[in-house]
Short mmCIF file of C-alpha atoms in Angstrom, two decimals:
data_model
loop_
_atom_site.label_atom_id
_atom_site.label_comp_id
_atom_site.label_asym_id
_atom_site.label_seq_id
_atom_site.Cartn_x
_atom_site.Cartn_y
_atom_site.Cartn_z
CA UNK A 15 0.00 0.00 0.00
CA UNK A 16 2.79 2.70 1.03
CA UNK A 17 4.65 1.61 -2.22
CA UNK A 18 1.26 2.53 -4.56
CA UNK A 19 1.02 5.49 -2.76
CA UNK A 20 4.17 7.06 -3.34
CA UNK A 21 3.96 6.22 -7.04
CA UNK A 22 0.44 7.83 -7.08
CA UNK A 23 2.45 11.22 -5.33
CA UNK A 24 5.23 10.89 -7.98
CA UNK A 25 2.68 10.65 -10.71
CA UNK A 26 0.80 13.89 -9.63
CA UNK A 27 4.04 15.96 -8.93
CA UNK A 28 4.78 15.26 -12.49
CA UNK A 29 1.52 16.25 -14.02
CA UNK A 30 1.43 18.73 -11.95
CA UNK A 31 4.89 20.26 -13.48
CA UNK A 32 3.69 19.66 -16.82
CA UNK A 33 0.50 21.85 -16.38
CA UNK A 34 2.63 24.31 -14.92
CA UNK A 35 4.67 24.74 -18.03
CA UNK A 36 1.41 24.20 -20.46
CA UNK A 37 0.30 27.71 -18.57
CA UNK A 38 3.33 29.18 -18.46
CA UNK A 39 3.87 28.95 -22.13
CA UNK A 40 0.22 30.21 -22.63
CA UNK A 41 1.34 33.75 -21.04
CA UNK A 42 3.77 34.35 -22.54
CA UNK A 43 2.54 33.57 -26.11
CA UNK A 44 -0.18 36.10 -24.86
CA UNK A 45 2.38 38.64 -24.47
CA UNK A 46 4.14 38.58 -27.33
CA UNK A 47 1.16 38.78 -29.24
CA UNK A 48 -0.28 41.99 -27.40
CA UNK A 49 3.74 43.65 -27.97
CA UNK A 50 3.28 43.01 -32.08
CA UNK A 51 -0.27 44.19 -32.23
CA UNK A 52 0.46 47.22 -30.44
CA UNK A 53 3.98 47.84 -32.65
CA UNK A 54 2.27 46.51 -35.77
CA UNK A 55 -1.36 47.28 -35.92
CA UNK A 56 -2.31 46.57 -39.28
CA UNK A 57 -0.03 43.02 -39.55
CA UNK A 58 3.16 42.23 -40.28
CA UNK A 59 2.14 41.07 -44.30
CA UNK A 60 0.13 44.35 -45.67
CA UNK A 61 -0.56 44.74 -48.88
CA UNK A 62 0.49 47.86 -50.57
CA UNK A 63 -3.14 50.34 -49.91
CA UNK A 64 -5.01 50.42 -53.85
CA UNK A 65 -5.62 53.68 -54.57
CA UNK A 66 -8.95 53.62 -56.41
CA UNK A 67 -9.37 56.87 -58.79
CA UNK A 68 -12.17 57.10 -61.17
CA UNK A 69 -12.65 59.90 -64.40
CA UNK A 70 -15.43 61.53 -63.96
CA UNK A 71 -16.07 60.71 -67.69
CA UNK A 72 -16.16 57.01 -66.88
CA UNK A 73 -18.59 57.11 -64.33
CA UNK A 74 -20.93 59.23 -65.99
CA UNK A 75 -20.84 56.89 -69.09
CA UNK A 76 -21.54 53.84 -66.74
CA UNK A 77 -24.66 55.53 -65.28
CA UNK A 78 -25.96 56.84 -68.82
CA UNK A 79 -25.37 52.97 -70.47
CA UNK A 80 -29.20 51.83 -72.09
CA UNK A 81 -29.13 48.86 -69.59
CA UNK A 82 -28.81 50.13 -66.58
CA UNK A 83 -31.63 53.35 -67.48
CA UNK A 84 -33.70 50.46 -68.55
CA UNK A 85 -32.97 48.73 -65.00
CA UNK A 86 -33.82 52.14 -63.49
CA UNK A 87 -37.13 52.21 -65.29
CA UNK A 88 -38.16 48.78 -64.37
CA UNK A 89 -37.22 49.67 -60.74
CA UNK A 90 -39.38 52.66 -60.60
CA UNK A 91 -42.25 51.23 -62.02
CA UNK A 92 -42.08 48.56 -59.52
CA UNK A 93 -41.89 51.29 -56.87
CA UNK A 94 -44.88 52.93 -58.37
CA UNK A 95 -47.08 49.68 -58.15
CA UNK A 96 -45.96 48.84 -54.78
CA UNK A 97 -46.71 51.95 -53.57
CA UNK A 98 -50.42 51.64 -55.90
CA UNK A 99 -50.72 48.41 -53.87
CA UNK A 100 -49.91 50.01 -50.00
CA UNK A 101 -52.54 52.86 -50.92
CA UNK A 102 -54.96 50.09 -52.22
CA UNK A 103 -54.74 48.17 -48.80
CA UNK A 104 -54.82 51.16 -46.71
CA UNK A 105 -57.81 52.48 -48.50
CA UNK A 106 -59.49 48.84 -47.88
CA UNK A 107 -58.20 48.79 -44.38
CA UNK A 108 -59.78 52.63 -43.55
CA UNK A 109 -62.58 51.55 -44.94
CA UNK A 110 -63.79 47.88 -42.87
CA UNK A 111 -61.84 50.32 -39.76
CA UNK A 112 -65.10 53.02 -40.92
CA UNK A 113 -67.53 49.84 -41.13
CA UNK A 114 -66.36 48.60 -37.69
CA UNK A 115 -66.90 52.01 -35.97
CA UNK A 116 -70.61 52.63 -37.76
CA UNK A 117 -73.97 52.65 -36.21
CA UNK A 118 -73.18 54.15 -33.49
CA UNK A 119 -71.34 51.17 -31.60
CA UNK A 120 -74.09 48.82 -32.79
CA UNK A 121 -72.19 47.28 -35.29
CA UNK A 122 -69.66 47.24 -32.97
CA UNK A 123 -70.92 44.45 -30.98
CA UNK A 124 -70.81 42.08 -33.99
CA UNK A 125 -68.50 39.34 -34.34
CA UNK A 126 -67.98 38.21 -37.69
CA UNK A 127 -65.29 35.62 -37.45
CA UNK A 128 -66.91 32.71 -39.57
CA UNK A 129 -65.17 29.34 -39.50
CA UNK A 130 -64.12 29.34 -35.98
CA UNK A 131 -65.53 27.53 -33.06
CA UNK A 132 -65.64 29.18 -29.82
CA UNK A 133 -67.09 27.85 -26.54
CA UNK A 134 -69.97 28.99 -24.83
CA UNK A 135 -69.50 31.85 -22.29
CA UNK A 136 -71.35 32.10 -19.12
CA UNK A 137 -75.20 31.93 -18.85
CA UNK A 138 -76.64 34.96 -20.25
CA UNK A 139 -73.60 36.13 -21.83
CA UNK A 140 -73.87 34.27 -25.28
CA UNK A 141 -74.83 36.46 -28.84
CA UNK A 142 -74.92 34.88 -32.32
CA UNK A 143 -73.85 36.83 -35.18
CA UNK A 144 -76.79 39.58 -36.15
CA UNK A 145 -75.39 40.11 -39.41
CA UNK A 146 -73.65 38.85 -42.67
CA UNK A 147 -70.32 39.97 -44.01
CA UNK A 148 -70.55 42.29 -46.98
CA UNK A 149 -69.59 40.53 -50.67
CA UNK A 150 -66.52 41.84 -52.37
CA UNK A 151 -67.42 44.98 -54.93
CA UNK A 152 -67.88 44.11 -58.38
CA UNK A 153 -67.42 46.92 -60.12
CA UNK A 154 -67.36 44.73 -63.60
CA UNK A 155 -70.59 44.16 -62.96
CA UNK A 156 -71.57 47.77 -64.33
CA UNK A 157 -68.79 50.29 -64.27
CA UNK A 158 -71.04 53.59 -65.15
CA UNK A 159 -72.98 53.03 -62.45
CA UNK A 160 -69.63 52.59 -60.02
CA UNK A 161 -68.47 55.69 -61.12
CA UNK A 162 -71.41 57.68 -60.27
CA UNK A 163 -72.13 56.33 -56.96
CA UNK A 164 -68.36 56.48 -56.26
CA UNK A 165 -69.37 60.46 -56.48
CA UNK A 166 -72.97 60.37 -55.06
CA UNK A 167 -72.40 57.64 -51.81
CA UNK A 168 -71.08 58.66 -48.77
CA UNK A 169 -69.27 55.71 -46.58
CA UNK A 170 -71.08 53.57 -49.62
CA UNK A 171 -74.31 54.56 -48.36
CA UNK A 172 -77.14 55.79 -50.31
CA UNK A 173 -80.77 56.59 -50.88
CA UNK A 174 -82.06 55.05 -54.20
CA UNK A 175 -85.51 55.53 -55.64
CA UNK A 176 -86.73 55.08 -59.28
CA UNK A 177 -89.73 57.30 -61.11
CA UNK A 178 -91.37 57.75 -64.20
CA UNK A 179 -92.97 60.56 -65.74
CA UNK A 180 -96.01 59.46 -63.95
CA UNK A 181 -94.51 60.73 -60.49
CA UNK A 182 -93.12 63.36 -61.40
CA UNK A 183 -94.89 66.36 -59.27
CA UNK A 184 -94.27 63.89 -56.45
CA UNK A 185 -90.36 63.34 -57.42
CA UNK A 186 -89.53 66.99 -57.36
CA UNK A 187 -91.56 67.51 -53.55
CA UNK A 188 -89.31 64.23 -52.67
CA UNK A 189 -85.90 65.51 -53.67
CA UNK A 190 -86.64 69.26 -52.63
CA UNK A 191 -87.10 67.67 -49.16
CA UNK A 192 -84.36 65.81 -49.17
CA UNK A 193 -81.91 68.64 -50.07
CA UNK A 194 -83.91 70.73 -46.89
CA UNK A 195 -82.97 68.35 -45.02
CA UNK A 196 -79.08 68.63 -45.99
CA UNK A 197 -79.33 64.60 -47.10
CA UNK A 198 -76.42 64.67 -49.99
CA UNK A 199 -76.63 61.24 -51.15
CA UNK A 200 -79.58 60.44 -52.89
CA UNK A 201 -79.76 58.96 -56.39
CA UNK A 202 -82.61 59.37 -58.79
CA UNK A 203 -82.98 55.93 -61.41
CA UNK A 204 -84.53 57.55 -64.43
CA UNK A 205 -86.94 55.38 -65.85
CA UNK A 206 -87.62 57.76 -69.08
CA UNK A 207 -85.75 60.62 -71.45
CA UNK A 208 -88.11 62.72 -69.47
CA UNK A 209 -87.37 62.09 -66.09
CA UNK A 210 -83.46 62.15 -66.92
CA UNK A 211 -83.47 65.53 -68.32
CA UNK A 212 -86.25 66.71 -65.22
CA UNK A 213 -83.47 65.85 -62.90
CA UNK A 214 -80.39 67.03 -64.04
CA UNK A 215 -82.23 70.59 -64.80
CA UNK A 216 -83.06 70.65 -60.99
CA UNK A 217 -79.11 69.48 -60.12
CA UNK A 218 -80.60 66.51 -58.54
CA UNK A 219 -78.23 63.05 -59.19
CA UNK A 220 -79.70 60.95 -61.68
CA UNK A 221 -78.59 57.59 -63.34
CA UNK A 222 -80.55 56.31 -66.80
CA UNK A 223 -79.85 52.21 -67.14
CA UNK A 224 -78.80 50.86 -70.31
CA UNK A 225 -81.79 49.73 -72.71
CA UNK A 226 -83.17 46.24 -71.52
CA UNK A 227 -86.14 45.07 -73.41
CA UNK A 228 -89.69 44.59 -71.26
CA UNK A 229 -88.39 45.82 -68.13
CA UNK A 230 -87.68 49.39 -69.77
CA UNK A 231 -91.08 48.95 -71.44
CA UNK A 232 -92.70 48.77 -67.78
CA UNK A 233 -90.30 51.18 -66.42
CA UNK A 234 -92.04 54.02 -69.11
CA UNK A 235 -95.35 53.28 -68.86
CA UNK A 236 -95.88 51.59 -65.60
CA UNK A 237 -98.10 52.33 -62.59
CA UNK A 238 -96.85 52.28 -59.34
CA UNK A 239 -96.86 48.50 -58.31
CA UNK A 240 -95.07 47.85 -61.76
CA UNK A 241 -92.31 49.69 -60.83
CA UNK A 242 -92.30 48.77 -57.71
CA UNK A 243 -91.66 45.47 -58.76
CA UNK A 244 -88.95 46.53 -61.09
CA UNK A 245 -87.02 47.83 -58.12
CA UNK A 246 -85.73 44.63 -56.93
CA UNK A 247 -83.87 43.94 -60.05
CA UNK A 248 -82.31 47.22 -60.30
CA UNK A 249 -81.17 46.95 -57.03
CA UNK A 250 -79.13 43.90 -57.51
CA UNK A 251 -76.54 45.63 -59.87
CA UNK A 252 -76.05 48.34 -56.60
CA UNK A 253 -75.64 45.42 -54.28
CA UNK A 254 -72.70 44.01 -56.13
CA UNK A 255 -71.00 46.88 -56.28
CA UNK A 256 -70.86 47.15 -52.61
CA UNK A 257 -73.23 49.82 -51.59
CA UNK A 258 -75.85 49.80 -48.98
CA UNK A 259 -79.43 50.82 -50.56
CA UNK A 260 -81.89 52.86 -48.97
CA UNK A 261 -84.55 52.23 -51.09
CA UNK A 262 -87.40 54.92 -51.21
CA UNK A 263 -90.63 55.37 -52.65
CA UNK A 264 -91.35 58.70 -53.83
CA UNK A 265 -94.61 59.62 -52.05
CA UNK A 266 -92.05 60.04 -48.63
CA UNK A 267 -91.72 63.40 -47.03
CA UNK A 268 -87.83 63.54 -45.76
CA UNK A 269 -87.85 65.70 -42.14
CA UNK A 270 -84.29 64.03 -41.19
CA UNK A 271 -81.23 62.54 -42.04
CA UNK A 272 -82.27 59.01 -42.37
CA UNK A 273 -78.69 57.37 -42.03
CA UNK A 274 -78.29 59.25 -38.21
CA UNK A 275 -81.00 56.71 -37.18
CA UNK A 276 -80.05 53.23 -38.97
CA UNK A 277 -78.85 50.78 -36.63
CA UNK A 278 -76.78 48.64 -39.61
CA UNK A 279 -76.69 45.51 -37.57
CA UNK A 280 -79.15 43.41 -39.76
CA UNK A 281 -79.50 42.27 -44.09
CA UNK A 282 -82.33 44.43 -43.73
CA UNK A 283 -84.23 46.75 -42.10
CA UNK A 284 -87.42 48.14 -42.94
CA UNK A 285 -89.85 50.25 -41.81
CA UNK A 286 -92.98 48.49 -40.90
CA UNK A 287 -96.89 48.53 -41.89
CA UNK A 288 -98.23 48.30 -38.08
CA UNK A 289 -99.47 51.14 -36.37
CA UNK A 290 -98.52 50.04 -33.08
CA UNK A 291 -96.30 48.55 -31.03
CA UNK A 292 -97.88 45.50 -30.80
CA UNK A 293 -98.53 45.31 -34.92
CA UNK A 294 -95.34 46.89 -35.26
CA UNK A 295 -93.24 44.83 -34.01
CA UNK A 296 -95.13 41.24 -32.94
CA UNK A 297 -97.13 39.78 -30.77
CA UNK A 298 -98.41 36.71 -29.79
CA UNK A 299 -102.19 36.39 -30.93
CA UNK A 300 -104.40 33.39 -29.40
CA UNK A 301 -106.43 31.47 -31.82
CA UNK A 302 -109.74 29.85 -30.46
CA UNK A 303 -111.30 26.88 -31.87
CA UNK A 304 -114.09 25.77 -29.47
CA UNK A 305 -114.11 22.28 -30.98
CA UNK A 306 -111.01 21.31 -29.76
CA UNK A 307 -112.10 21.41 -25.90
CA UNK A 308 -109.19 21.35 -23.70
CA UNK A 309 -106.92 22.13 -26.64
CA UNK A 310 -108.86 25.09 -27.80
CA UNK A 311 -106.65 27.67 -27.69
CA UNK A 312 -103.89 28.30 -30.13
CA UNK A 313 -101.05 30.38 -29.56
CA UNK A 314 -99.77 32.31 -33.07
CA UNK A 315 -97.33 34.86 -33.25
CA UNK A 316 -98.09 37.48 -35.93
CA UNK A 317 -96.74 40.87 -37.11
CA UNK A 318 -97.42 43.31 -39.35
CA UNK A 319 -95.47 43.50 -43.09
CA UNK A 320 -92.61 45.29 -43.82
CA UNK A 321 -93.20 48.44 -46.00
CA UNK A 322 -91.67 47.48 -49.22
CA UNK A 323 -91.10 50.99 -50.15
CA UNK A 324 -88.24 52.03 -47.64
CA UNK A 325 -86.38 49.70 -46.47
CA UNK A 326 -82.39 49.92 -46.14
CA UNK A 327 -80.93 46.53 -48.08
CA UNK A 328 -76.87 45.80 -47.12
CA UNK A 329 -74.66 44.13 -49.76
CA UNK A 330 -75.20 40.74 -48.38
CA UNK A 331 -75.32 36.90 -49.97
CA UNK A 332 -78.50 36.48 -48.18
CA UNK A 333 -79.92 40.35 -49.30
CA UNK A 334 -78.51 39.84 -53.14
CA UNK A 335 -81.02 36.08 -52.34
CA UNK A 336 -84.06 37.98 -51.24
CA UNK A 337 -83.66 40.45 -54.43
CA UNK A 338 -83.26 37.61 -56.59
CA UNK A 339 -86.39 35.62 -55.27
CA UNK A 340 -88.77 38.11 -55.32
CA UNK A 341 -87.64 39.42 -59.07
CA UNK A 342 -87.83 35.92 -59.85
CA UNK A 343 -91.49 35.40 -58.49
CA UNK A 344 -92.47 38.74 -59.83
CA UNK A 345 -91.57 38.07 -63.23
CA UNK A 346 -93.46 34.50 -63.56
CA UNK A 347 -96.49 36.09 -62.18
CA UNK A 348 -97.75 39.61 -63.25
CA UNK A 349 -100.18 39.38 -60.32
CA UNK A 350 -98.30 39.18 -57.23
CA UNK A 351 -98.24 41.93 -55.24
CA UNK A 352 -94.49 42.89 -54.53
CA UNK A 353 -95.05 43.26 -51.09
CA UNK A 354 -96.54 40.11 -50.34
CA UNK A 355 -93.75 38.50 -52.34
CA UNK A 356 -90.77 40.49 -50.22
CA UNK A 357 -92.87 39.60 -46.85
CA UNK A 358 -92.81 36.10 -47.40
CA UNK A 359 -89.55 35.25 -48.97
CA UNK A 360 -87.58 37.14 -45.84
CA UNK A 361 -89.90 35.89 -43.06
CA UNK A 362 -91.39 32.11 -44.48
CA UNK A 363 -89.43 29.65 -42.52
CA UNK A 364 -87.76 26.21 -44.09
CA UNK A 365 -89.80 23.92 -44.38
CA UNK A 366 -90.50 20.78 -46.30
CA UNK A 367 -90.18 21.27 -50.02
CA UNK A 368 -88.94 25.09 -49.33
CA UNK A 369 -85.47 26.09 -47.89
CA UNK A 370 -86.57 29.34 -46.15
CA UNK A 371 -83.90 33.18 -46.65
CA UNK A 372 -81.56 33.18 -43.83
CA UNK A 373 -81.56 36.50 -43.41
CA UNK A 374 -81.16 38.66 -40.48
CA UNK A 375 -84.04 41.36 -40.08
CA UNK A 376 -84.70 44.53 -38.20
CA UNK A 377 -87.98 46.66 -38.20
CA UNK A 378 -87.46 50.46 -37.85
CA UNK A 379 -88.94 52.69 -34.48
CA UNK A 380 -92.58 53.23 -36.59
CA UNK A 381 -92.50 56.90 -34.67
CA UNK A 382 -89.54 57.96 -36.53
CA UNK A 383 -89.94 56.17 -40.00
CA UNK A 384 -93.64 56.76 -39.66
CA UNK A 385 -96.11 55.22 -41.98
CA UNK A 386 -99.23 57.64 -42.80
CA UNK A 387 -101.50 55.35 -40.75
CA UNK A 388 -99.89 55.93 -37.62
CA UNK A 389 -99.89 60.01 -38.43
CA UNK A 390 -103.64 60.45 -39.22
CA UNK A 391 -105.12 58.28 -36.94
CA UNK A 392 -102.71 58.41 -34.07
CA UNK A 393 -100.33 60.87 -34.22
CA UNK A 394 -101.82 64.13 -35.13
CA UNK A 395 -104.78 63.40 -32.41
CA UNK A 396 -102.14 63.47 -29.49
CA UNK A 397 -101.16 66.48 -27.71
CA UNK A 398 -97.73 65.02 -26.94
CA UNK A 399 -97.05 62.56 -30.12
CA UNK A 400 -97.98 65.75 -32.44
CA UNK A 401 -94.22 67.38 -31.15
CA UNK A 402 -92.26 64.41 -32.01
CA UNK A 403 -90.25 64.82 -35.47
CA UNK A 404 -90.42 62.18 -37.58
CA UNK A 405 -87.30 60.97 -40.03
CA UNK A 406 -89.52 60.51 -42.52
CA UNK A 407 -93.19 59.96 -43.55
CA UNK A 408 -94.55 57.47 -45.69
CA UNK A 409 -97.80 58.07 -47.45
CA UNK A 410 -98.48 54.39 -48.23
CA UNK A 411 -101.97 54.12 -46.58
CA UNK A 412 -103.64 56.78 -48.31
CA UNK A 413 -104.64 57.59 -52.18
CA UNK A 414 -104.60 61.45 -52.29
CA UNK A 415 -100.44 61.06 -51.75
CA UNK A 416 -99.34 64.05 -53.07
CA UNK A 417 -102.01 66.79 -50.91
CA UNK A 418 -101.16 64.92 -47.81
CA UNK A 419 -97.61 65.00 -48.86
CA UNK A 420 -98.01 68.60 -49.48
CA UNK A 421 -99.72 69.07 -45.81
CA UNK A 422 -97.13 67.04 -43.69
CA UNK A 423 -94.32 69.52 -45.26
CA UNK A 424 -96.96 72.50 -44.01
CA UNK A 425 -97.23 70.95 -40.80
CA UNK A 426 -93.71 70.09 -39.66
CA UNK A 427 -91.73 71.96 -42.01
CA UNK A 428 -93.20 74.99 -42.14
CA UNK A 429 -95.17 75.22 -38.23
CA UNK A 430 -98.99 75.20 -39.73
CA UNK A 431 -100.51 73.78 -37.02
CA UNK A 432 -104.18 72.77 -38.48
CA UNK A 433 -102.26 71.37 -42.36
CA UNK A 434 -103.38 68.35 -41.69
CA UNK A 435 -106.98 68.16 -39.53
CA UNK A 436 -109.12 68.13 -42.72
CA UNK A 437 -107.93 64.90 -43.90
CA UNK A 438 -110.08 61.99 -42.86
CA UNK A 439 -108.22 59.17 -41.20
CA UNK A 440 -108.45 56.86 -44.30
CA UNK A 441 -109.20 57.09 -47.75
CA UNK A 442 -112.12 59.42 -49.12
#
């Protein structure tokens, strides 16, 4: 044991010494090497320095050769579409941020993230969708047309209504009221030569489709329910472009801004037929059928049409559906009543042998978009309902439109207190 040990020692002194030396060396190589960096900075092997002197002459020859101007070219055009591009995208970007902050923070409480799942938040917390996402602009799809409502629309936003000659005293009282009310974009769809040249000698915005055989025939010479059903075909063409439609009869008196007091959170949203709020807005009516004993009662749930003259229309799949089913049942029978056709294609539910619109729907505050039921037999009979201002007024109810037109501007535009207490509540 005492013989391995002192081996062991003698084995360790001696690596010992050599690690030692191994650092010594190590230091002193470091030296050396920090005394010939500090006498010779730049090495001991450096190259002679290149002294690299141009003619001017040369240079300017080198810059002015065809190839490299054409390379310039090519480099600036690239720029330029780039920098097309950027604006492109922040133009597109300003205008979903404008779409997100509309309505007044309605819109705001959307969430249109489609293709995602998402779990259920806490009882009473949980909102589907209210809307649909707008379809990308067309602008193929009729480029005159862009280019005037790319002048007329504000935010792409618009009030569209279409006349004949037939209207015409009516027309001018509709777009005189409009401008009083300091509405700027409005758009006139001339029907007729006449109509066209009416318009643009009053300054009022005015678009004349292309020729289309029947429908301009009906356009011309057609009463008021054959345009009416005309409507939903010309409407289409704005749709795909990307605009939101208020769509407007012609026997409406405008008191207001219309597009202060949309709530933009729905395909559409209309105005309504009821005079109440019950009518106006649903209610659950109770059908009795004694025969049935215990089970007599039925419980329905009704409400009132929407008024298919005013009615705000987004650029939706499921509104761009609606326009195309009721042209479609308009045209294969000259009876239907437009109305009746737009009622039951957006509220008819699915149902064997028929796949029901899935749209989403809103009906407007009847007080402010105010049909002229509600006006003569409610409204102008109560002290405190007679001081509310309407948006607008409808004249839908009643066949003398254009003297009770003429009276609602007397009585709210111009203060005449008694313009409209001759009229009987419905038609003579």
């Amino acid at each position: 044991m005492v013989g391995r040990r002192d081996a062991l020692l003698t084995r360790d002194k001696a690596q010992s010494s050599v690690g030692s030396r191994i650092v010594a060396a190590v230091v002193v190589g470091v030296l050396i090497g920090c005394v010939f960096a500090f006498l010779s900075p730049n090495g001991l092997f450096t190259a002679a320095p290149t002294t690299l002197i141009r003619h001017p002459k040369t240079v300017s020859s080198a810059c002015e050769s065809p190839e490299q101007v054409n390379a310039l070219k090519v480099d600036i055009l690239s720029a330029k579409e780039k920098n097309s591009e950027l604006k492109k995208q922040v133009k597109d970007l300003m205008e979903k941020l404008r779409l997100a902050e509309q309505g007044k923070g309605h819109a705001q409480e959307q969430f249109l993230v489609f293709g995602e799942r998402h779990k259920a938040g806490p009882f009473g917390t949980v909102k589907a969708l209210r809307t649909n996402p707008p379809v990308i602009p067309d602008e193929s799809v009729n480029p005159r047309l862009a280019k005037i409502l790319g002048e007329v629309a504000i935010y792409k936003e618009i009030i569209v209504a279409l006349a004949n000659s037939n209207v015409k005293e009516m027309l001018q009282l509709w777009f005189t009221n409009i401008k009083k009310a300091g509405i700027p974009n409005y758009l006139v769809v001339a029907l007729d030569d006449n109509i066209e040249e009416f318009c643009k000698s009053n300054d009022v915005p005015v678009y004349r489709r292309d020729p289309d055989q029947g429908v301009d025939a009906v356009g011309k010479i057609g009463g008021n329910h054959a345009v009416s059903g005309l409507k939903f075909r010309v409407l289409r063409e704005f749709l795909q472009l990307g605009y939101s439609v208020l769509l407007s009869d012609v026997d409406i008196v405008y008191l207001q801004n219309p597009f202060d007091y949309l709530y933009r959170d729905s395909d559409v949203e209309s105005m309504s037929d009821g005079h109440n709020n019950m009518t106006a807005y649903g209610y659950n009516d109770v059908f009795d059928e004694p025969s049935m004993g215990w089970a007599r009662y039925a419980h329905t749930m009704r409400i009132w049409v929407y008024n298919s003259g005013f009615f705000y229309i987004r650029p939706t799949i499921p509104s761009i559906e609606l326009l195309d089913r009721v042209a479609n049942r308009l045209s294969n029978d000259p009876k239907a009543w437009d109305q009746a056709v737009f009622n039951e294609e957006l509220f008819f539910p699915s149902h064997p042998g028929y796949e029901g619109l899935h749209a989403a729907k809103r009906t407007m505050d009847m007080y402010l978009f105010m049909n002229s039921k509600v006006l003569f037999k409610t409204v102008r009979k109560d002290a405190k309902l007679k001081k509310l201002k309407p948006v607008i007024i409808h004249v839908n109810y009643h066949p003398n439109k254009f003297e009770r037109m003429k009276a609602i501007v007397e009585f709210y535009a111009n203060g005449k207190q008694d313009a409209l207490d001759h009229f009987p509540d419905g038609s003579d």
